[in-house]
PDB file of C-alpha atoms in Angstrom:
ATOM      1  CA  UNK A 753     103.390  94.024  47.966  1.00 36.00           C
ATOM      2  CA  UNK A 754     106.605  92.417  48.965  1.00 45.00           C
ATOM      3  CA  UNK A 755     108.215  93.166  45.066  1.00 48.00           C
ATOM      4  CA  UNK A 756     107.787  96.548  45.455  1.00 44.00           C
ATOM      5  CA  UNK A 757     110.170  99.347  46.955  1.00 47.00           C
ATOM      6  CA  UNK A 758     108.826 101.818  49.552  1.00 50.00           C
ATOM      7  CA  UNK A 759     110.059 104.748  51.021  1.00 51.00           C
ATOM      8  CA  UNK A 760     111.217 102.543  53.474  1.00 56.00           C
ATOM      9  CA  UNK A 761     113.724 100.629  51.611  1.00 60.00           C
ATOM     10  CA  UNK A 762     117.169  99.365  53.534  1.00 67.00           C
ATOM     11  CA  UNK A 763     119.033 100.356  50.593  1.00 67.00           C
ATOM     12  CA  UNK A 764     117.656 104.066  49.295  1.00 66.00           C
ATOM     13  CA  UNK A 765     118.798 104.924  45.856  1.00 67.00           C
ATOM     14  CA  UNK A 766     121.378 108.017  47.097  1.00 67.00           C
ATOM     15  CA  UNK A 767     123.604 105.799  48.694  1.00 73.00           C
ATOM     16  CA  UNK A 768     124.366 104.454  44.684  1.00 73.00           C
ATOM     17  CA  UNK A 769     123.379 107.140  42.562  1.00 72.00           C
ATOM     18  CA  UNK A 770     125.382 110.372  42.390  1.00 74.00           C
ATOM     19  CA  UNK A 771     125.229 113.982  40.659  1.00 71.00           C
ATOM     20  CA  UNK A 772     129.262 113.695  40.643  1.00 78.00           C
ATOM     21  CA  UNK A 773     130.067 112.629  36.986  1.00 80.00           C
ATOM     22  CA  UNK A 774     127.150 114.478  35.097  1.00 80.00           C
ATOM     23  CA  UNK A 775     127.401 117.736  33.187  1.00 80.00           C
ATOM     24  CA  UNK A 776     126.136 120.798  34.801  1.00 79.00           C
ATOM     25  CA  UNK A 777     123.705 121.279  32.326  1.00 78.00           C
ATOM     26  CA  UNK A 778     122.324 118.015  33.402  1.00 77.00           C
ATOM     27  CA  UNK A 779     122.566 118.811  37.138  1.00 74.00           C
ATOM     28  CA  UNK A 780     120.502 121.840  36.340  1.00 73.00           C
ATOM     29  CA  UNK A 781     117.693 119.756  34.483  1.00 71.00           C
ATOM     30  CA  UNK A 782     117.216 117.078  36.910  1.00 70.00           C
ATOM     31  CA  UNK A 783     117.361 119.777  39.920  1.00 68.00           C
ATOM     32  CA  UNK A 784     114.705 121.575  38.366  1.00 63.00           C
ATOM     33  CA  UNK A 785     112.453 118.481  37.300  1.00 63.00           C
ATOM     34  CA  UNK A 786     112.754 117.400  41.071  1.00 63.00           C
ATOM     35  CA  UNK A 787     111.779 120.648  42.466  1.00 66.00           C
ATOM     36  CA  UNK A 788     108.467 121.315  40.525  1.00 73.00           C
ATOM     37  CA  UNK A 789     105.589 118.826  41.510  1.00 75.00           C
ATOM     38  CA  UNK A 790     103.286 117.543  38.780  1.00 82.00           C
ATOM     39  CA  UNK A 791      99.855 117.073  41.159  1.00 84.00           C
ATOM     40  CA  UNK A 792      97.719 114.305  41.133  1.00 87.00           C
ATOM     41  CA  UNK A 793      94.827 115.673  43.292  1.00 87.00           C
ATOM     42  CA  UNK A 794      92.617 119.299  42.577  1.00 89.00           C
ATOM     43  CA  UNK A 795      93.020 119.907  46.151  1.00 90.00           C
ATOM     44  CA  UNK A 796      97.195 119.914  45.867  1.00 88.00           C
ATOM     45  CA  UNK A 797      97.069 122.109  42.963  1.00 89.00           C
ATOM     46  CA  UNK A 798      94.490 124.310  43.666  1.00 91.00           C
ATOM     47  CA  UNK A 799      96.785 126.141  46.590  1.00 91.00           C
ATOM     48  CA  UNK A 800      99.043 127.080  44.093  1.00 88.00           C
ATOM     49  CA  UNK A 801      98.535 129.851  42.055  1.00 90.00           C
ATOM     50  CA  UNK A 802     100.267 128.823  38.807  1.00 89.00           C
ATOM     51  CA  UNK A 803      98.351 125.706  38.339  1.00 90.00           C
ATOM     52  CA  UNK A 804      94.930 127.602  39.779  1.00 93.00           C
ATOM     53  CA  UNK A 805      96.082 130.341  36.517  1.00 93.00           C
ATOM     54  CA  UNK A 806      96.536 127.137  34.438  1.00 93.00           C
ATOM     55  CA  UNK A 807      93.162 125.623  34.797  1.00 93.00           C
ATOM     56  CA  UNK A 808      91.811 129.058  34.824  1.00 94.00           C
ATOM     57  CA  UNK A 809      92.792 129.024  31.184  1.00 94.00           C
ATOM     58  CA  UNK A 810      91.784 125.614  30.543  1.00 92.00           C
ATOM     59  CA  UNK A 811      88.380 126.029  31.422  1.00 92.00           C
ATOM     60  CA  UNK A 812      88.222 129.660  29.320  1.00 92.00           C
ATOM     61  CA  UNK A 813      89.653 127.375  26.356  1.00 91.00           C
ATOM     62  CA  UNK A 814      86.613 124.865  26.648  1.00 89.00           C
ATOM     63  CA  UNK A 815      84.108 127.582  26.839  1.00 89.00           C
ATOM     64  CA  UNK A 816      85.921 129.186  23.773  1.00 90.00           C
ATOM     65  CA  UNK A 817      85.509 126.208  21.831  1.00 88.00           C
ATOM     66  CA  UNK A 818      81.869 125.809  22.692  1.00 86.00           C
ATOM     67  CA  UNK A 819      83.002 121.898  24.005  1.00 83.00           C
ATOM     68  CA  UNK A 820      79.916 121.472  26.291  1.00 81.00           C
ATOM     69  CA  UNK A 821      76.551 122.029  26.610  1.00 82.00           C
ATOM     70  CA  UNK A 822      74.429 122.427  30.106  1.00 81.00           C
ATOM     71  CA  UNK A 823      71.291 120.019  29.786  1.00 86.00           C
ATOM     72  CA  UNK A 824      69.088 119.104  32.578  1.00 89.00           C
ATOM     73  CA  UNK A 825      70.134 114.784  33.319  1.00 87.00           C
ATOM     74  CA  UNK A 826      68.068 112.480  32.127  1.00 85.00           C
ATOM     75  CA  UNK A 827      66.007 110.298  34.616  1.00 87.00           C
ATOM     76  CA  UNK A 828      67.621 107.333  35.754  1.00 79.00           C
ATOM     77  CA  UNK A 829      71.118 108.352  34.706  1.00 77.00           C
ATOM     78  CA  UNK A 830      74.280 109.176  36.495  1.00 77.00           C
ATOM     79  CA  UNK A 831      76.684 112.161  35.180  1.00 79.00           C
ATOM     80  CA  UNK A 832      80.442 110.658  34.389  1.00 78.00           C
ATOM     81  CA  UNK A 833      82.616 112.821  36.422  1.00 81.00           C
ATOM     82  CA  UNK A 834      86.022 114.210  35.642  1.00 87.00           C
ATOM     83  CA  UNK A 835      89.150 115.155  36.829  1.00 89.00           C
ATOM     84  CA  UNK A 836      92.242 117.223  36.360  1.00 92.00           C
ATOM     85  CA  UNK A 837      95.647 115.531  34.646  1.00 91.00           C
ATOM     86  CA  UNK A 838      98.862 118.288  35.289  1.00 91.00           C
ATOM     87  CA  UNK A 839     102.012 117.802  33.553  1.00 90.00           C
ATOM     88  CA  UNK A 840     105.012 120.471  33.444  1.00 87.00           C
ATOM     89  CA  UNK A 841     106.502 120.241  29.810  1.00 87.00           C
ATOM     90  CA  UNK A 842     110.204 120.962  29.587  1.00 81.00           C
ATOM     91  CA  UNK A 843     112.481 122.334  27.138  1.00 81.00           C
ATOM     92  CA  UNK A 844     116.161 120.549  26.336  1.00 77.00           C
ATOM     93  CA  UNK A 845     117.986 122.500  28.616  1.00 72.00           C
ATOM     94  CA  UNK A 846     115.380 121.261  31.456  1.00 69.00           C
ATOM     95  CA  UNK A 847     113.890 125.074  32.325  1.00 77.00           C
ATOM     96  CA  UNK A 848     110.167 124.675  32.335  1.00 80.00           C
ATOM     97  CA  UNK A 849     108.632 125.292  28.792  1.00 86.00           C
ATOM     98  CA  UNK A 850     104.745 125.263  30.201  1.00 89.00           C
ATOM     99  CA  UNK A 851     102.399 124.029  32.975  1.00 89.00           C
ATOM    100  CA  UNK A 852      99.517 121.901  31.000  1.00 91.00           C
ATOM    101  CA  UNK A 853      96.114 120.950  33.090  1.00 92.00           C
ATOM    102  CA  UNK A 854      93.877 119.368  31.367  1.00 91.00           C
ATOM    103  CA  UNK A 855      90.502 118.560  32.432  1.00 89.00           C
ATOM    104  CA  UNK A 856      89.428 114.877  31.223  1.00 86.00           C
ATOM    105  CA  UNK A 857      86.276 112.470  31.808  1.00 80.00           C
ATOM    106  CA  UNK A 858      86.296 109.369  34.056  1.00 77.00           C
ATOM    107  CA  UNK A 859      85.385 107.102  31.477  1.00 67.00           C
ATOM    108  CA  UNK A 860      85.881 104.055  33.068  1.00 66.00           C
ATOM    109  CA  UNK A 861      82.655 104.544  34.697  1.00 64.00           C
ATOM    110  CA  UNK A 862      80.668 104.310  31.845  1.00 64.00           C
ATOM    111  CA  UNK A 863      78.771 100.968  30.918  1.00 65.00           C
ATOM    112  CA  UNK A 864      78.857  99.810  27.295  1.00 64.00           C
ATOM    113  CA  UNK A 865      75.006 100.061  26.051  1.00 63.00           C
ATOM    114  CA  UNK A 866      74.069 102.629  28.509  1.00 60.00           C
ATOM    115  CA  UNK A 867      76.419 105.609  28.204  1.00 57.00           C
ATOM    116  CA  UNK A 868      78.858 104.433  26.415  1.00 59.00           C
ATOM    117  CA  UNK A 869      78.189 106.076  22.757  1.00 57.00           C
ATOM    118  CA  UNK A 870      76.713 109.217  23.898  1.00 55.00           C
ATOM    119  CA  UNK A 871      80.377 110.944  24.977  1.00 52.00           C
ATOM    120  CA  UNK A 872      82.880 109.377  22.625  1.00 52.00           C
ATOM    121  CA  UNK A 873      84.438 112.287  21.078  1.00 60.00           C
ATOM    122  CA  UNK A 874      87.285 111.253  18.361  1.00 64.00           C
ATOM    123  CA  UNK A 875      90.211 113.623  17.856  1.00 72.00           C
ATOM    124  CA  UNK A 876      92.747 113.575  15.837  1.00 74.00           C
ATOM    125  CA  UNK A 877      95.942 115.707  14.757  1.00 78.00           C
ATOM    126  CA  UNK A 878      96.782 117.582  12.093  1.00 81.00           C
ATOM    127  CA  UNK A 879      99.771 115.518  11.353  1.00 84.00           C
ATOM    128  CA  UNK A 880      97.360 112.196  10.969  1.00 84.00           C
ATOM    129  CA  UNK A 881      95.088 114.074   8.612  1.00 83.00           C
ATOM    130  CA  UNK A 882      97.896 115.388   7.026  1.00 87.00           C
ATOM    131  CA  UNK A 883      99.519 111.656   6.331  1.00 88.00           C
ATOM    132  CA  UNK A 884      96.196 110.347   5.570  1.00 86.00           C
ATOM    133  CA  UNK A 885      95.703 113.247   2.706  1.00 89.00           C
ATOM    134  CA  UNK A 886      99.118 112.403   0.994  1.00 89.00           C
ATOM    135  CA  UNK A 887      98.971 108.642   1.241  1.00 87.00           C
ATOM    136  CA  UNK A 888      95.482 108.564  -0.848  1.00 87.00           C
ATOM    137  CA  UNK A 889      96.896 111.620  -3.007  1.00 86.00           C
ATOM    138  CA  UNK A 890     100.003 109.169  -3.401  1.00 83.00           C
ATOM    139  CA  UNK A 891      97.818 106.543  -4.696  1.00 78.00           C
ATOM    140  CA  UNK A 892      96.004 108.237  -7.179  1.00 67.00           C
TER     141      UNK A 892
END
């Protein structure tokens, strides 16, 4: 641990670093990126109420799309759990284009043979598809 930097550090970064010399449109987009908090925890975001209306629509989206079923758990077999990623997107100007909170598996708990196949679910965007139509129409 002695390579790494804590909050601790003799020499903290303000006594190097300034605002002074940057645009004031780039002021305004690092001021706001430092004042919003991306969480890492549920129990940060969940006490406030943009991200609580953000995963509010999240969830609504899932059940939308019909993403899950509700089975009863097999004997002998442990459910993978999940957990919430939040990122604020911005727009060039650095004001705050959306809150996104998406809710994703823990896959690293699953064990190749036993769970492994059953919840791979492959996804892919319309610009791949796209690119993959033209290059075979190309070829023909």
């Amino acid at each position: 641990m002695q390579d790494y930097v804590t909050s601790s550090c003799a020499y903290p970064m303000s006594n190097y670093l300034s605002y002074d010399g940057l645009y004031p449109l780039y002021i305004k987009c690092l001021t706001a990126q430092s004042v919003i908090v991306e969480h890492k925890y549920y129990s940060e975001a969940a006490k406030d109420a943009r991200w609580v209306t953000i995963m509010q629509q999240e969830i609504q989206a899932l059940e939308d799309n019909m993403t899950w079923d509700i089975v009863d758990l097999p004997k002998g077999k442990t459910p993978i759990g999940c957990k919430w990623v939040y990122k604020v997107r911005y727009k060039a100007n650095g004001e705050v284009e959306r809150f996104k909170a998406r809710l994703v598996t823990k896959g690293f708990s699953q064990k190749e043979g036993l769970d492994y196949k059953e919840t791979f679910s492959p996804v892919a965007k319309l610009v791949s598809v796209r690119s993959v139509i033209t290059a075979t129409a190309s070829e023909h």
